[in-house]
JSON list of C-alpha atoms in Angstrom, two decimals:
[
{"chain": "A", "resi": 146, "resn": "ASP", "atom": "CA", "xyz": [0.03, -0.06, -0.02]},
{"chain": "A", "resi": 147, "resn": "VAL", "atom": "CA", "xyz": [1.00, 3.39, -0.75]},
{"chain": "A", "resi": 148, "resn": "LYS", "atom": "CA", "xyz": [1.88, 5.56, 2.38]},
{"chain": "A", "resi": 149, "resn": "VAL", "atom": "CA", "xyz": [1.90, 9.28, 2.47]},
{"chain": "A", "resi": 150, "resn": "THR", "atom": "CA", "xyz": [3.44, 10.53, 5.82]},
{"chain": "A", "resi": 151, "resn": "GLN", "atom": "CA", "xyz": [2.64, 13.92, 6.90]},
{"chain": "A", "resi": 152, "resn": "SER", "atom": "CA", "xyz": [5.16, 15.15, 9.72]},
{"chain": "A", "resi": 153, "resn": "SER", "atom": "CA", "xyz": [2.53, 17.10, 11.90]},
{"chain": "A", "resi": 154, "resn": "ARG", "atom": "CA", "xyz": [-0.74, 16.17, 12.55]},
{"chain": "A", "resi": 155, "resn": "TYR", "atom": "CA", "xyz": [-1.43, 19.41, 15.04]},
{"chain": "A", "resi": 156, "resn": "LEU", "atom": "CA", "xyz": [0.34, 22.62, 14.85]},
{"chain": "A", "resi": 157, "resn": "VAL", "atom": "CA", "xyz": [-0.39, 25.88, 16.46]},
{"chain": "A", "resi": 158, "resn": "LYS", "atom": "CA", "xyz": [1.81, 28.73, 15.09]},
{"chain": "A", "resi": 159, "resn": "ARG", "atom": "CA", "xyz": [1.56, 32.60, 15.68]},
{"chain": "A", "resi": 160, "resn": "THR", "atom": "CA", "xyz": [0.71, 35.16, 13.12]},
{"chain": "A", "resi": 161, "resn": "GLY", "atom": "CA", "xyz": [3.80, 36.15, 11.08]},
{"chain": "A", "resi": 162, "resn": "GLU", "atom": "CA", "xyz": [5.61, 33.04, 11.65]},
{"chain": "A", "resi": 163, "resn": "LYS", "atom": "CA", "xyz": [7.03, 31.13, 8.77]},
{"chain": "A", "resi": 164, "resn": "VAL", "atom": "CA", "xyz": [5.63, 27.18, 8.65]},
{"chain": "A", "resi": 165, "resn": "PHE", "atom": "CA", "xyz": [7.01, 24.32, 7.16]},
{"chain": "A", "resi": 166, "resn": "LEU", "atom": "CA", "xyz": [4.68, 21.47, 6.45]},
{"chain": "A", "resi": 167, "resn": "GLU", "atom": "CA", "xyz": [6.27, 18.18, 5.24]},
{"chain": "A", "resi": 168, "resn": "CYS", "atom": "CA", "xyz": [5.08, 15.43, 3.37]},
{"chain": "A", "resi": 169, "resn": "VAL", "atom": "CA", "xyz": [6.84, 12.08, 2.31]},
{"chain": "A", "resi": 170, "resn": "GLN", "atom": "CA", "xyz": [5.49, 9.44, 0.06]},
{"chain": "A", "resi": 171, "resn": "ASP", "atom": "CA", "xyz": [6.89, 5.89, -0.28]},
{"chain": "A", "resi": 172, "resn": "MET", "atom": "CA", "xyz": [5.66, 4.56, -3.67]},
{"chain": "A", "resi": 173, "resn": "ASP", "atom": "CA", "xyz": [8.06, 6.50, -6.16]},
{"chain": "A", "resi": 174, "resn": "HIS", "atom": "CA", "xyz": [5.17, 8.45, -7.39]},
{"chain": "A", "resi": 175, "resn": "GLU", "atom": "CA", "xyz": [5.62, 11.32, -9.94]},
{"chain": "A", "resi": 176, "resn": "ASN", "atom": "CA", "xyz": [2.71, 13.50, -8.80]},
{"chain": "A", "resi": 177, "resn": "MET", "atom": "CA", "xyz": [2.46, 15.34, -5.51]},
{"chain": "A", "resi": 178, "resn": "PHE", "atom": "CA", "xyz": [-0.12, 17.67, -4.17]},
{"chain": "A", "resi": 179, "resn": "TRP", "atom": "CA", "xyz": [-0.94, 20.04, -1.67]},
{"chain": "A", "resi": 180, "resn": "TYR", "atom": "CA", "xyz": [-4.73, 20.90, -0.56]},
{"chain": "A", "resi": 181, "resn": "ARG", "atom": "CA", "xyz": [-6.64, 22.50, 2.10]},
{"chain": "A", "resi": 182, "resn": "GLN", "atom": "CA", "xyz": [-9.61, 21.72, 3.56]},
{"chain": "A", "resi": 183, "resn": "ASP", "atom": "CA", "xyz": [-12.47, 23.93, 5.12]},
{"chain": "A", "resi": 184, "resn": "PRO", "atom": "CA", "xyz": [-15.98, 22.96, 6.51]},
{"chain": "A", "resi": 185, "resn": "GLY", "atom": "CA", "xyz": [-18.32, 23.40, 3.90]},
{"chain": "A", "resi": 186, "resn": "LEU", "atom": "CA", "xyz": [-16.04, 23.65, 0.88]},
{"chain": "A", "resi": 187, "resn": "GLY", "atom": "CA", "xyz": [-14.57, 20.96, -1.39]},
{"chain": "A", "resi": 188, "resn": "LEU", "atom": "CA", "xyz": [-10.73, 20.65, -1.34]},
{"chain": "A", "resi": 189, "resn": "ARG", "atom": "CA", "xyz": [-8.92, 23.32, -2.92]},
{"chain": "A", "resi": 190, "resn": "LEU", "atom": "CA", "xyz": [-5.50, 23.14, -4.58]},
{"chain": "A", "resi": 191, "resn": "ILE", "atom": "CA", "xyz": [-2.72, 25.12, -3.47]},
{"chain": "A", "resi": 192, "resn": "TYR", "atom": "CA", "xyz": [0.19, 23.56, -5.42]},
{"chain": "A", "resi": 193, "resn": "PHE", "atom": "CA", "xyz": [1.07, 20.55, -7.19]},
{"chain": "A", "resi": 194, "resn": "SER", "atom": "CA", "xyz": [4.35, 18.93, -8.51]},
{"chain": "A", "resi": 195, "resn": "TYR", "atom": "CA", "xyz": [4.87, 16.57, -11.48]},
{"chain": "A", "resi": 196, "resn": "ASP", "atom": "CA", "xyz": [8.60, 15.99, -11.11]},
{"chain": "A", "resi": 197, "resn": "VAL", "atom": "CA", "xyz": [11.66, 16.86, -9.00]},
{"chain": "A", "resi": 198, "resn": "LYS", "atom": "CA", "xyz": [12.31, 20.48, -8.78]},
{"chain": "A", "resi": 199, "resn": "MET", "atom": "CA", "xyz": [8.81, 21.18, -10.55]},
{"chain": "A", "resi": 200, "resn": "LYS", "atom": "CA", "xyz": [5.87, 23.27, -9.16]},
{"chain": "A", "resi": 201, "resn": "GLU", "atom": "CA", "xyz": [2.93, 24.53, -10.42]},
{"chain": "A", "resi": 202, "resn": "LYS", "atom": "CA", "xyz": [0.29, 26.89, -8.97]},
{"chain": "A", "resi": 203, "resn": "GLY", "atom": "CA", "xyz": [-2.96, 25.40, -8.21]},
{"chain": "A", "resi": 204, "resn": "ASP", "atom": "CA", "xyz": [-6.36, 27.58, -7.31]},
{"chain": "A", "resi": 205, "resn": "ILE", "atom": "CA", "xyz": [-5.32, 29.33, -4.24]},
{"chain": "A", "resi": 206, "resn": "PRO", "atom": "CA", "xyz": [-1.45, 29.51, -4.09]},
{"chain": "A", "resi": 207, "resn": "GLU", "atom": "CA", "xyz": [-1.34, 33.06, -2.65]},
{"chain": "A", "resi": 208, "resn": "GLY", "atom": "CA", "xyz": [0.78, 33.15, 0.75]},
{"chain": "A", "resi": 209, "resn": "TYR", "atom": "CA", "xyz": [1.71, 29.63, 0.09]},
{"chain": "A", "resi": 210, "resn": "SER", "atom": "CA", "xyz": [5.18, 28.21, -1.70]},
{"chain": "A", "resi": 211, "resn": "VAL", "atom": "CA", "xyz": [6.47, 24.84, -2.06]},
{"chain": "A", "resi": 212, "resn": "SER", "atom": "CA", "xyz": [9.71, 22.85, -2.46]},
{"chain": "A", "resi": 213, "resn": "ARG", "atom": "CA", "xyz": [10.45, 19.62, -4.08]},
{"chain": "A", "resi": 214, "resn": "GLU", "atom": "CA", "xyz": [14.18, 18.73, -3.96]},
{"chain": "A", "resi": 215, "resn": "LYS", "atom": "CA", "xyz": [13.62, 15.06, -4.13]},
{"chain": "A", "resi": 216, "resn": "LYS", "atom": "CA", "xyz": [11.12, 12.98, -5.52]},
{"chain": "A", "resi": 217, "resn": "GLU", "atom": "CA", "xyz": [9.62, 11.47, -2.31]},
{"chain": "A", "resi": 218, "resn": "ARG", "atom": "CA", "xyz": [9.25, 14.89, -0.52]},
{"chain": "A", "resi": 219, "resn": "PHE", "atom": "CA", "xyz": [6.97, 17.65, -0.96]},
{"chain": "A", "resi": 220, "resn": "SER", "atom": "CA", "xyz": [7.01, 20.58, 1.45]},
{"chain": "A", "resi": 221, "resn": "LEU", "atom": "CA", "xyz": [4.33, 23.49, 1.82]},
{"chain": "A", "resi": 222, "resn": "ILE", "atom": "CA", "xyz": [5.75, 26.73, 3.31]},
{"chain": "A", "resi": 223, "resn": "LEU", "atom": "CA", "xyz": [3.46, 29.59, 4.67]},
{"chain": "A", "resi": 224, "resn": "GLU", "atom": "CA", "xyz": [5.91, 32.43, 4.37]},
{"chain": "A", "resi": 225, "resn": "SER", "atom": "CA", "xyz": [4.29, 34.32, 7.00]},
{"chain": "A", "resi": 226, "resn": "ALA", "atom": "CA", "xyz": [1.41, 33.06, 8.60]},
{"chain": "A", "resi": 227, "resn": "SER", "atom": "CA", "xyz": [-2.05, 34.52, 9.17]},
{"chain": "A", "resi": 228, "resn": "THR", "atom": "CA", "xyz": [-5.01, 33.53, 10.64]},
{"chain": "A", "resi": 229, "resn": "ASN", "atom": "CA", "xyz": [-6.94, 32.68, 7.63]},
{"chain": "A", "resi": 230, "resn": "GLN", "atom": "CA", "xyz": [-4.52, 30.11, 6.89]},
{"chain": "A", "resi": 231, "resn": "THR", "atom": "CA", "xyz": [-6.14, 28.05, 10.01]},
{"chain": "A", "resi": 232, "resn": "SER", "atom": "CA", "xyz": [-6.97, 24.76, 8.15]},
{"chain": "A", "resi": 233, "resn": "MET", "atom": "CA", "xyz": [-6.69, 21.27, 7.52]},
{"chain": "A", "resi": 234, "resn": "TYR", "atom": "CA", "xyz": [-3.73, 20.83, 5.10]},
{"chain": "A", "resi": 235, "resn": "LEU", "atom": "CA", "xyz": [-3.85, 17.68, 3.21]},
{"chain": "A", "resi": 236, "resn": "CYS", "atom": "CA", "xyz": [-1.10, 15.91, 0.85]},
{"chain": "A", "resi": 237, "resn": "ALA", "atom": "CA", "xyz": [-1.54, 13.61, -1.79]},
{"chain": "A", "resi": 238, "resn": "SER", "atom": "CA", "xyz": [0.56, 11.81, -4.38]},
{"chain": "A", "resi": 239, "resn": "SER", "atom": "CA", "xyz": [-0.30, 9.69, -7.82]},
{"chain": "A", "resi": 240, "resn": "LEU", "atom": "CA", "xyz": [1.26, 8.27, -10.61]},
{"chain": "A", "resi": 241, "resn": "GLY", "atom": "CA", "xyz": [2.11, 10.37, -13.17]},
{"chain": "A", "resi": 242, "resn": "GLN", "atom": "CA", "xyz": [-0.38, 8.44, -15.95]},
{"chain": "A", "resi": 243, "resn": "GLY", "atom": "CA", "xyz": [-4.05, 8.96, -16.77]},
{"chain": "A", "resi": 244, "resn": "GLU", "atom": "CA", "xyz": [-6.63, 9.41, -14.33]},
{"chain": "A", "resi": 245, "resn": "SER", "atom": "CA", "xyz": [-4.57, 7.71, -11.16]},
{"chain": "A", "resi": 246, "resn": "PRO", "atom": "CA", "xyz": [-6.53, 7.81, -7.97]},
{"chain": "A", "resi": 247, "resn": "LEU", "atom": "CA", "xyz": [-5.02, 10.28, -5.36]},
{"chain": "A", "resi": 248, "resn": "HIS", "atom": "CA", "xyz": [-3.43, 8.72, -2.13]},
{"chain": "A", "resi": 249, "resn": "PHE", "atom": "CA", "xyz": [-3.89, 11.16, 0.79]},
{"chain": "A", "resi": 250, "resn": "GLY", "atom": "CA", "xyz": [-1.78, 11.30, 4.17]},
{"chain": "A", "resi": 251, "resn": "ASN", "atom": "CA", "xyz": [-3.78, 11.89, 7.26]},
{"chain": "A", "resi": 252, "resn": "GLY", "atom": "CA", "xyz": [-3.50, 15.75, 7.16]},
{"chain": "A", "resi": 253, "resn": "THR", "atom": "CA", "xyz": [-1.95, 18.49, 9.27]},
{"chain": "A", "resi": 254, "resn": "ARG", "atom": "CA", "xyz": [-4.34, 20.70, 11.30]},
{"chain": "A", "resi": 255, "resn": "LEU", "atom": "CA", "xyz": [-2.82, 24.17, 11.45]},
{"chain": "A", "resi": 256, "resn": "THR", "atom": "CA", "xyz": [-4.24, 26.63, 13.93]},
{"chain": "A", "resi": 257, "resn": "VAL", "atom": "CA", "xyz": [-2.41, 30.22, 13.53]},
{"chain": "A", "resi": 258, "resn": "THR", "atom": "CA", "xyz": [-3.17, 32.64, 16.31]},
{"chain": "B", "resi": 227, "resn": "GLU", "atom": "CA", "xyz": [-17.38, 26.99, -15.12]},
{"chain": "B", "resi": 228, "resn": "ASP", "atom": "CA", "xyz": [-16.49, 23.69, -14.12]},
{"chain": "B", "resi": 229, "resn": "GLN", "atom": "CA", "xyz": [-18.75, 22.72, -10.68]},
{"chain": "B", "resi": 230, "resn": "VAL", "atom": "CA", "xyz": [-19.64, 19.83, -8.49]},
{"chain": "B", "resi": 231, "resn": "THR", "atom": "CA", "xyz": [-22.14, 20.07, -6.03]},
{"chain": "B", "resi": 232, "resn": "GLN", "atom": "CA", "xyz": [-22.94, 16.80, -3.38]},
{"chain": "B", "resi": 233, "resn": "SER", "atom": "CA", "xyz": [-26.17, 16.41, -1.98]},
{"chain": "B", "resi": 234, "resn": "PRO", "atom": "CA", "xyz": [-27.37, 16.23, 0.73]},
{"chain": "B", "resi": 235, "resn": "GLU", "atom": "CA", "xyz": [-25.07, 17.48, 3.05]},
{"chain": "B", "resi": 236, "resn": "ALA", "atom": "CA", "xyz": [-25.76, 15.26, 5.83]},
{"chain": "B", "resi": 237, "resn": "LEU", "atom": "CA", "xyz": [-27.65, 11.91, 5.63]},
{"chain": "B", "resi": 238, "resn": "ARG", "atom": "CA", "xyz": [-28.92, 9.85, 8.90]},
{"chain": "B", "resi": 239, "resn": "LEU", "atom": "CA", "xyz": [-29.95, 6.38, 8.29]},
{"chain": "B", "resi": 240, "resn": "GLN", "atom": "CA", "xyz": [-30.73, 3.45, 10.26]},
{"chain": "B", "resi": 241, "resn": "GLU", "atom": "CA", "xyz": [-28.41, 0.35, 10.28]},
{"chain": "B", "resi": 242, "resn": "GLY", "atom": "CA", "xyz": [-29.88, -1.56, 6.91]},
{"chain": "B", "resi": 243, "resn": "GLU", "atom": "CA", "xyz": [-31.89, 1.55, 5.53]},
{"chain": "B", "resi": 244, "resn": "SER", "atom": "CA", "xyz": [-30.70, 1.80, 2.02]},
{"chain": "B", "resi": 245, "resn": "SER", "atom": "CA", "xyz": [-30.14, 5.07, 0.20]},
{"chain": "B", "resi": 246, "resn": "SER", "atom": "CA", "xyz": [-28.28, 7.17, -2.31]},
{"chain": "B", "resi": 247, "resn": "LEU", "atom": "CA", "xyz": [-25.96, 10.11, -2.38]},
{"chain": "B", "resi": 248, "resn": "ASN", "atom": "CA", "xyz": [-25.72, 12.39, -5.31]},
{"chain": "B", "resi": 249, "resn": "CYS", "atom": "CA", "xyz": [-22.82, 14.22, -7.06]},
{"chain": "B", "resi": 250, "resn": "SER", "atom": "CA", "xyz": [-24.22, 16.53, -9.83]},
{"chain": "B", "resi": 251, "resn": "TYR", "atom": "CA", "xyz": [-21.49, 18.00, -12.30]},
{"chain": "B", "resi": 252, "resn": "THR", "atom": "CA", "xyz": [-20.53, 20.29, -14.72]},
{"chain": "B", "resi": 253, "resn": "VAL", "atom": "CA", "xyz": [-17.62, 20.00, -16.84]},
{"chain": "B", "resi": 254, "resn": "SER", "atom": "CA", "xyz": [-16.37, 20.11, -20.56]},
{"chain": "B", "resi": 255, "resn": "GLY", "atom": "CA", "xyz": [-15.14, 16.95, -21.74]},
{"chain": "B", "resi": 256, "resn": "LEU", "atom": "CA", "xyz": [-15.29, 14.20, -18.52]},
{"chain": "B", "resi": 257, "resn": "ARG", "atom": "CA", "xyz": [-12.11, 12.83, -17.80]},
{"chain": "B", "resi": 258, "resn": "GLY", "atom": "CA", "xyz": [-13.28, 10.49, -15.05]},
{"chain": "B", "resi": 259, "resn": "LEU", "atom": "CA", "xyz": [-15.33, 10.85, -11.94]},
{"chain": "B", "resi": 260, "resn": "PHE", "atom": "CA", "xyz": [-14.03, 9.84, -8.39]},
{"chain": "B", "resi": 261, "resn": "TRP", "atom": "CA", "xyz": [-15.66, 8.92, -5.12]},
{"chain": "B", "resi": 262, "resn": "TYR", "atom": "CA", "xyz": [-13.34, 8.94, -1.90]},
{"chain": "B", "resi": 263, "resn": "ARG", "atom": "CA", "xyz": [-14.22, 8.16, 1.53]},
{"chain": "B", "resi": 264, "resn": "GLN", "atom": "CA", "xyz": [-13.01, 10.14, 4.52]},
{"chain": "B", "resi": 265, "resn": "ASP", "atom": "CA", "xyz": [-12.92, 9.15, 8.13]},
{"chain": "B", "resi": 266, "resn": "PRO", "atom": "CA", "xyz": [-12.90, 11.81, 11.00]},
{"chain": "B", "resi": 267, "resn": "GLY", "atom": "CA", "xyz": [-8.99, 12.70, 11.48]},
{"chain": "B", "resi": 268, "resn": "LYS", "atom": "CA", "xyz": [-8.21, 10.89, 8.43]},
{"chain": "B", "resi": 269, "resn": "GLY", "atom": "CA", "xyz": [-7.25, 11.86, 4.74]},
{"chain": "B", "resi": 270, "resn": "PRO", "atom": "CA", "xyz": [-9.73, 10.69, 2.10]},
{"chain": "B", "resi": 271, "resn": "GLU", "atom": "CA", "xyz": [-9.40, 7.24, 0.80]},
{"chain": "B", "resi": 272, "resn": "PHE", "atom": "CA", "xyz": [-10.09, 6.24, -2.88]},
{"chain": "B", "resi": 273, "resn": "LEU", "atom": "CA", "xyz": [-13.46, 4.14, -3.67]},
{"chain": "B", "resi": 274, "resn": "PHE", "atom": "CA", "xyz": [-14.09, 4.24, -7.26]},
{"chain": "B", "resi": 275, "resn": "THR", "atom": "CA", "xyz": [-13.25, 5.96, -10.60]},
{"chain": "B", "resi": 276, "resn": "LEU", "atom": "CA", "xyz": [-16.15, 6.21, -13.22]},
{"chain": "B", "resi": 277, "resn": "TYR", "atom": "CA", "xyz": [-15.32, 7.33, -17.11]},
{"chain": "B", "resi": 278, "resn": "SER", "atom": "CA", "xyz": [-18.21, 7.13, -19.10]},
{"chain": "B", "resi": 279, "resn": "ALA", "atom": "CA", "xyz": [-22.21, 7.32, -18.91]},
{"chain": "B", "resi": 280, "resn": "GLY", "atom": "CA", "xyz": [-23.69, 4.09, -18.21]},
{"chain": "B", "resi": 281, "resn": "GLU", "atom": "CA", "xyz": [-20.61, 2.61, -16.06]},
{"chain": "B", "resi": 282, "resn": "GLU", "atom": "CA", "xyz": [-21.12, 1.20, -12.81]},
{"chain": "B", "resi": 283, "resn": "LYS", "atom": "CA", "xyz": [-18.87, 0.01, -9.86]},
{"chain": "B", "resi": 284, "resn": "GLU", "atom": "CA", "xyz": [-19.19, -1.86, -6.78]},
{"chain": "B", "resi": 285, "resn": "LYS", "atom": "CA", "xyz": [-17.39, -2.37, -3.67]},
{"chain": "B", "resi": 286, "resn": "GLU", "atom": "CA", "xyz": [-18.96, -4.36, -0.84]},
{"chain": "B", "resi": 287, "resn": "ARG", "atom": "CA", "xyz": [-22.34, -2.47, -0.03]},
{"chain": "B", "resi": 288, "resn": "LEU", "atom": "CA", "xyz": [-21.39, 0.58, -2.37]},
{"chain": "B", "resi": 289, "resn": "LYS", "atom": "CA", "xyz": [-22.09, 0.83, -5.71]},
{"chain": "B", "resi": 290, "resn": "ALA", "atom": "CA", "xyz": [-21.41, 4.03, -8.14]},
{"chain": "B", "resi": 291, "resn": "THR", "atom": "CA", "xyz": [-23.44, 4.96, -11.08]},
{"chain": "B", "resi": 292, "resn": "LEU", "atom": "CA", "xyz": [-22.85, 7.81, -14.01]},
{"chain": "B", "resi": 293, "resn": "THR", "atom": "CA", "xyz": [-24.81, 9.58, -16.04]},
{"chain": "B", "resi": 294, "resn": "LYS", "atom": "CA", "xyz": [-23.90, 12.28, -18.26]},
{"chain": "B", "resi": 295, "resn": "LYS", "atom": "CA", "xyz": [-24.80, 15.21, -15.39]},
{"chain": "B", "resi": 296, "resn": "GLU", "atom": "CA", "xyz": [-24.65, 13.15, -11.98]},
{"chain": "B", "resi": 297, "resn": "SER", "atom": "CA", "xyz": [-23.37, 10.13, -10.13]},
{"chain": "B", "resi": 298, "resn": "PHE", "atom": "CA", "xyz": [-24.98, 8.30, -7.57]},
{"chain": "B", "resi": 299, "resn": "LEU", "atom": "CA", "xyz": [-23.23, 6.39, -4.84]},
{"chain": "B", "resi": 300, "resn": "HIS", "atom": "CA", "xyz": [-25.90, 3.68, -3.75]},
{"chain": "B", "resi": 301, "resn": "ILE", "atom": "CA", "xyz": [-25.21, 2.38, -0.08]},
{"chain": "B", "resi": 302, "resn": "THR", "atom": "CA", "xyz": [-27.33, -1.28, 0.45]},
{"chain": "B", "resi": 303, "resn": "ALA", "atom": "CA", "xyz": [-27.95, -2.44, 3.96]},
{"chain": "B", "resi": 304, "resn": "PRO", "atom": "CA", "xyz": [-25.45, -0.14, 5.51]},
{"chain": "B", "resi": 305, "resn": "LYS", "atom": "CA", "xyz": [-23.63, -0.84, 8.74]},
{"chain": "B", "resi": 306, "resn": "PRO", "atom": "CA", "xyz": [-22.06, 1.54, 11.49]},
{"chain": "B", "resi": 307, "resn": "GLU", "atom": "CA", "xyz": [-19.01, 1.36, 10.06]},
{"chain": "B", "resi": 308, "resn": "ASP", "atom": "CA", "xyz": [-19.94, 2.66, 6.66]},
{"chain": "B", "resi": 309, "resn": "SER", "atom": "CA", "xyz": [-20.30, 6.27, 8.72]},
{"chain": "B", "resi": 310, "resn": "ALA", "atom": "CA", "xyz": [-18.02, 8.70, 7.12]},
{"chain": "B", "resi": 311, "resn": "THR", "atom": "CA", "xyz": [-17.54, 11.75, 4.79]},
{"chain": "B", "resi": 312, "resn": "TYR", "atom": "CA", "xyz": [-18.19, 10.66, 0.95]},
{"chain": "B", "resi": 313, "resn": "LEU", "atom": "CA", "xyz": [-16.16, 13.03, -1.21]},
{"chain": "B", "resi": 314, "resn": "CYS", "atom": "CA", "xyz": [-17.09, 13.41, -5.12]},
{"chain": "B", "resi": 315, "resn": "ALA", "atom": "CA", "xyz": [-14.49, 14.73, -7.64]},
{"chain": "B", "resi": 316, "resn": "VAL", "atom": "CA", "xyz": [-14.52, 15.43, -11.39]},
{"chain": "B", "resi": 317, "resn": "GLY", "atom": "CA", "xyz": [-11.68, 15.82, -13.69]},
{"chain": "B", "resi": 318, "resn": "GLY", "atom": "CA", "xyz": [-12.58, 17.65, -16.99]},
{"chain": "B", "resi": 319, "resn": "ASP", "atom": "CA", "xyz": [-10.69, 18.59, -20.54]},
{"chain": "B", "resi": 320, "resn": "SER", "atom": "CA", "xyz": [-10.47, 22.43, -19.54]},
{"chain": "B", "resi": 321, "resn": "ASN", "atom": "CA", "xyz": [-8.80, 21.98, -16.12]},
{"chain": "B", "resi": 322, "resn": "TYR", "atom": "CA", "xyz": [-6.21, 19.35, -15.77]},
{"chain": "B", "resi": 323, "resn": "GLN", "atom": "CA", "xyz": [-6.83, 19.16, -11.80]},
{"chain": "B", "resi": 324, "resn": "LEU", "atom": "CA", "xyz": [-9.91, 17.59, -10.40]},
{"chain": "B", "resi": 325, "resn": "ILE", "atom": "CA", "xyz": [-12.57, 19.76, -8.92]},
{"chain": "B", "resi": 326, "resn": "TRP", "atom": "CA", "xyz": [-14.11, 18.79, -5.80]},
{"chain": "B", "resi": 327, "resn": "GLY", "atom": "CA", "xyz": [-17.55, 18.82, -4.16]},
{"chain": "B", "resi": 328, "resn": "ALA", "atom": "CA", "xyz": [-18.28, 19.90, -0.59]},
{"chain": "B", "resi": 329, "resn": "GLY", "atom": "CA", "xyz": [-18.97, 16.35, 0.58]},
{"chain": "B", "resi": 330, "resn": "THR", "atom": "CA", "xyz": [-22.08, 14.31, 2.22]},
{"chain": "B", "resi": 331, "resn": "LYS", "atom": "CA", "xyz": [-21.71, 13.32, 5.54]},
{"chain": "B", "resi": 332, "resn": "LEU", "atom": "CA", "xyz": [-23.23, 9.87, 6.24]},
{"chain": "B", "resi": 333, "resn": "ILE", "atom": "CA", "xyz": [-24.01, 8.73, 9.62]},
{"chain": "B", "resi": 334, "resn": "ILE", "atom": "CA", "xyz": [-25.64, 4.87, 10.37]},
{"chain": "B", "resi": 335, "resn": "LYS", "atom": "CA", "xyz": [-27.28, 4.48, 13.41]},
{"chain": "B", "resi": 336, "resn": "PRO", "atom": "CA", "xyz": [-27.04, 1.03, 14.91]}
]
């Protein structure tokens, strides 16, 4: 089974802090994704990556950046955390072919105070 | 504009009481419709992919069907362990990435 591991389940940060969310997958998947999930809204894509050192903006990239230095690791960075970035963050990976299903981590619940 | 709407927002059933969840979509050139299950405190877990109208897929008590406008997730004789939020997502030609519905929270009472 594919395993996607997010380094933290819960994080509490202060406004203005730089925040790093880490994600590692163990199945050599080409594609990796960062979503945020808020009540009453569908998952919203922040950034995704098709390959090492490659990144593409999703629907809501403002205030975020990403890093993919190795194939198995995809990091989400909040440059200066704000209270409206309080949310559940989900990392996912998939094979690079066709409509491959996404494999998700268990999420990081981030609270910015 | 591509759009996905799930209904109802929440559904409470007695154990054994069959029902259906709906996913209505508007997309230009359907590439695939996906169903996921999400348990509290966990990430979504893949259930099915449907590609064309008329297609059906089954897994245990779940059966997913697809028309040109909507998909149904039928649940037959549900058990309490089927309680979860069910998410629908659609991929279309105009947007490489998936469009997600807000989900249906299903609660099965023993």
